[in-house]
Amino acid sequence: MTARALAGALADERRRLVFAAITLGDSDAAAVAARTGLGGRDVATAVRRLVDAGLVTDAGPGLRVDDGRLREMARTRTGDSVAAAESPAAAVLRTFLRDGVLIRFPAQRGRRRHLLEHIAARSFEPGARYPERAVDEALRAWCDGGEADHVTLRRYLVDDRLLARDQGVYWRPDPA
């Protein structure tokens, strides 16, 4: 995450309040709402944005600050040319994939397309034919432990024409 992205994640006062409450130990939305005085919807939106930014994690025993991610950000110099040159596609992958697992789908179509292209390229050879069972098995590996499911992932890949389908057989079209 760049310094600009970090500043953007904390630019909203409600997100800062929610981040502070989680930092102080509130581990569920109700406790965060009680401490901050924000409504449930505002808390949920702020939490989602903080999770997307990598500042907060919702895995395990409730909400908590992602200490490892903060340490990683602290080690990255803000002027680092690698961090500054990060492509939008790389930022999407870093945000929505954790250890090769799809955490959830991006709401924005362009971001989702970057993610789907990455998954298709690493899961299927262009032109090779796959039965539905093999497709499901490959996609389950991406979804294991995340909030996304392989059926929705398969549907998105077909809808975005990254996988073609005919009578239960799938293939990745040759890039042209």
XYZ file of C-alpha atoms in Angstrom:
176
model
C 0.000 0.000 0.000
C 1.342 3.384 -0.893
C 1.296 6.363 1.426
C -1.389 7.863 -0.796
C -3.598 4.770 -0.482
C -3.091 4.708 3.285
C -4.046 8.368 3.527
C -7.094 7.678 1.367
C -8.185 4.802 3.599
C -8.016 7.035 6.666
C -9.214 10.263 5.013
C -12.792 9.748 6.157
C -13.521 10.680 9.783
C -15.832 7.679 10.288
C -13.128 5.278 9.098
C -10.630 6.894 11.463
C -13.075 6.500 14.365
C -13.692 2.855 13.482
C -9.957 2.206 13.066
C -9.286 3.807 16.457
C -11.989 1.708 18.142
C -10.559 -1.491 16.651
C -7.056 -0.417 17.680
C -8.352 0.026 21.226
C -9.647 -3.550 21.237
C -13.247 -3.482 20.035
C -13.518 -6.685 18.024
C -17.079 -6.619 16.720
C -19.303 -4.124 14.939
C -21.600 -3.639 17.947
C -18.708 -2.691 20.238
C -17.278 -0.359 17.582
C -20.692 1.287 17.140
C -21.084 1.713 20.905
C -17.653 3.314 21.271
C -17.910 5.593 18.220
C -21.600 6.481 18.302
C -21.867 5.574 14.605
C -24.740 3.611 13.127
C -24.373 -0.010 12.130
C -24.345 0.766 8.416
C -21.600 3.378 8.807
C -19.537 0.958 10.875
C -19.999 -1.860 8.347
C -19.007 0.403 5.446
C -15.954 1.712 7.286
C -14.873 -1.795 8.292
C -15.225 -3.011 4.703
C -13.080 -0.126 3.418
C -10.440 -0.684 6.117
C -10.332 -4.414 5.322
C -10.021 -3.635 1.601
C -7.136 -1.298 2.390
C -5.425 -4.026 4.415
C -5.442 -2.076 7.673
C -7.970 -4.289 9.447
C -8.645 -7.989 9.235
C -11.969 -9.677 9.860
C -10.520 -13.185 9.973
C -10.353 -15.268 13.096
C -11.692 -14.043 16.427
C -13.250 -10.796 15.183
C -12.008 -7.452 14.002
C -8.391 -6.535 14.622
C -5.692 -4.312 13.213
C -3.541 -6.197 10.690
C -0.218 -5.701 12.486
C 1.771 -7.624 9.895
C 0.417 -5.464 7.094
C 1.201 -2.276 9.035
C 4.778 -3.476 9.620
C 5.075 -4.251 5.914
C 3.853 -0.735 5.055
C 6.287 0.797 7.532
C 9.197 -1.046 5.889
C 8.218 0.258 2.443
C 9.658 3.693 1.851
C 7.050 6.094 0.516
C 9.473 7.234 -2.180
C 10.253 3.677 -3.207
C 9.986 3.469 -6.990
C 8.601 -0.073 -6.785
C 5.715 0.997 -4.551
C 5.094 4.111 -6.644
C 5.071 2.094 -9.856
C 2.549 -0.489 -8.651
C -0.019 -1.074 -11.341
C -3.758 -0.914 -10.649
C -3.975 -4.644 -11.406
C -1.282 -5.412 -8.801
C -3.114 -3.305 -6.224
C -6.343 -5.214 -6.907
C -4.599 -8.569 -6.521
C -2.906 -7.477 -3.302
C -6.238 -6.286 -1.917
C -8.485 -9.204 -2.870
C -6.096 -12.182 -2.713
C -4.436 -13.360 0.494
C -1.967 -16.234 0.221
C -3.512 -17.233 -3.109
C -7.067 -17.244 -1.727
C -9.794 -14.999 -3.057
C -11.049 -13.051 -0.048
C -14.079 -11.645 -1.866
C -15.029 -10.159 -5.200
C -14.425 -6.486 -5.939
C -17.650 -4.556 -6.428
C -16.203 -2.473 -9.255
C -16.309 -4.221 -12.610
C -12.852 -3.042 -13.719
C -11.200 -4.315 -10.560
C -13.084 -7.597 -10.827
C -11.874 -7.961 -14.432
C -8.204 -7.633 -13.333
C -8.778 -10.304 -10.705
C -10.585 -12.651 -13.094
C -7.870 -12.314 -15.752
C -5.261 -13.256 -13.160
C -7.208 -16.311 -12.006
C -7.999 -17.474 -15.547
C -4.374 -17.137 -16.676
C -3.095 -19.176 -13.732
C -5.785 -21.828 -13.785
C -6.436 -22.687 -17.425
C -4.327 -23.124 -20.546
C -5.687 -21.325 -23.633
C -7.556 -23.731 -25.889
C -7.369 -26.709 -23.511
C -10.752 -28.352 -22.806
C -11.861 -28.959 -19.217
C -14.911 -30.827 -17.901
C -17.005 -28.886 -15.396
C -15.684 -30.990 -12.521
C -12.072 -30.008 -13.327
C -13.056 -26.326 -13.592
C -14.841 -26.489 -10.240
C -11.827 -28.166 -8.626
C -9.430 -25.514 -9.941
C -11.704 -22.675 -8.805
C -12.362 -24.174 -5.362
C -8.644 -23.830 -4.647
C -8.966 -20.054 -5.173
C -12.003 -19.832 -2.884
C -10.952 -22.135 -0.048
C -11.210 -20.132 3.161
C -12.463 -16.887 1.608
C -15.940 -15.420 1.348
C -16.155 -16.105 -2.398
C -17.546 -19.335 -3.823
C -16.337 -21.252 -6.874
C -19.738 -21.236 -8.602
C -19.896 -17.426 -8.611
C -16.279 -17.283 -9.733
C -17.044 -19.651 -12.631
C -20.086 -17.556 -13.580
C -18.009 -14.345 -13.618
C -15.331 -16.004 -15.765
C -17.942 -17.131 -18.292
C -19.820 -13.805 -18.241
C -16.575 -11.890 -18.868
C -15.697 -14.331 -21.662
C -12.522 -15.464 -19.967
C -13.922 -19.006 -20.087
C -16.149 -20.363 -22.817
C -18.641 -23.164 -22.245
C -20.475 -25.689 -24.403
C -22.345 -28.761 -23.145
C -20.490 -28.974 -19.834
C -17.037 -28.468 -21.361
C -15.067 -25.284 -20.631
C -12.022 -23.735 -22.265
C -10.066 -20.530 -22.062
C -10.260 -18.779 -25.444
C -6.938 -18.027 -27.132
C -5.943 -14.417 -26.443
C -6.148 -12.472 -29.664
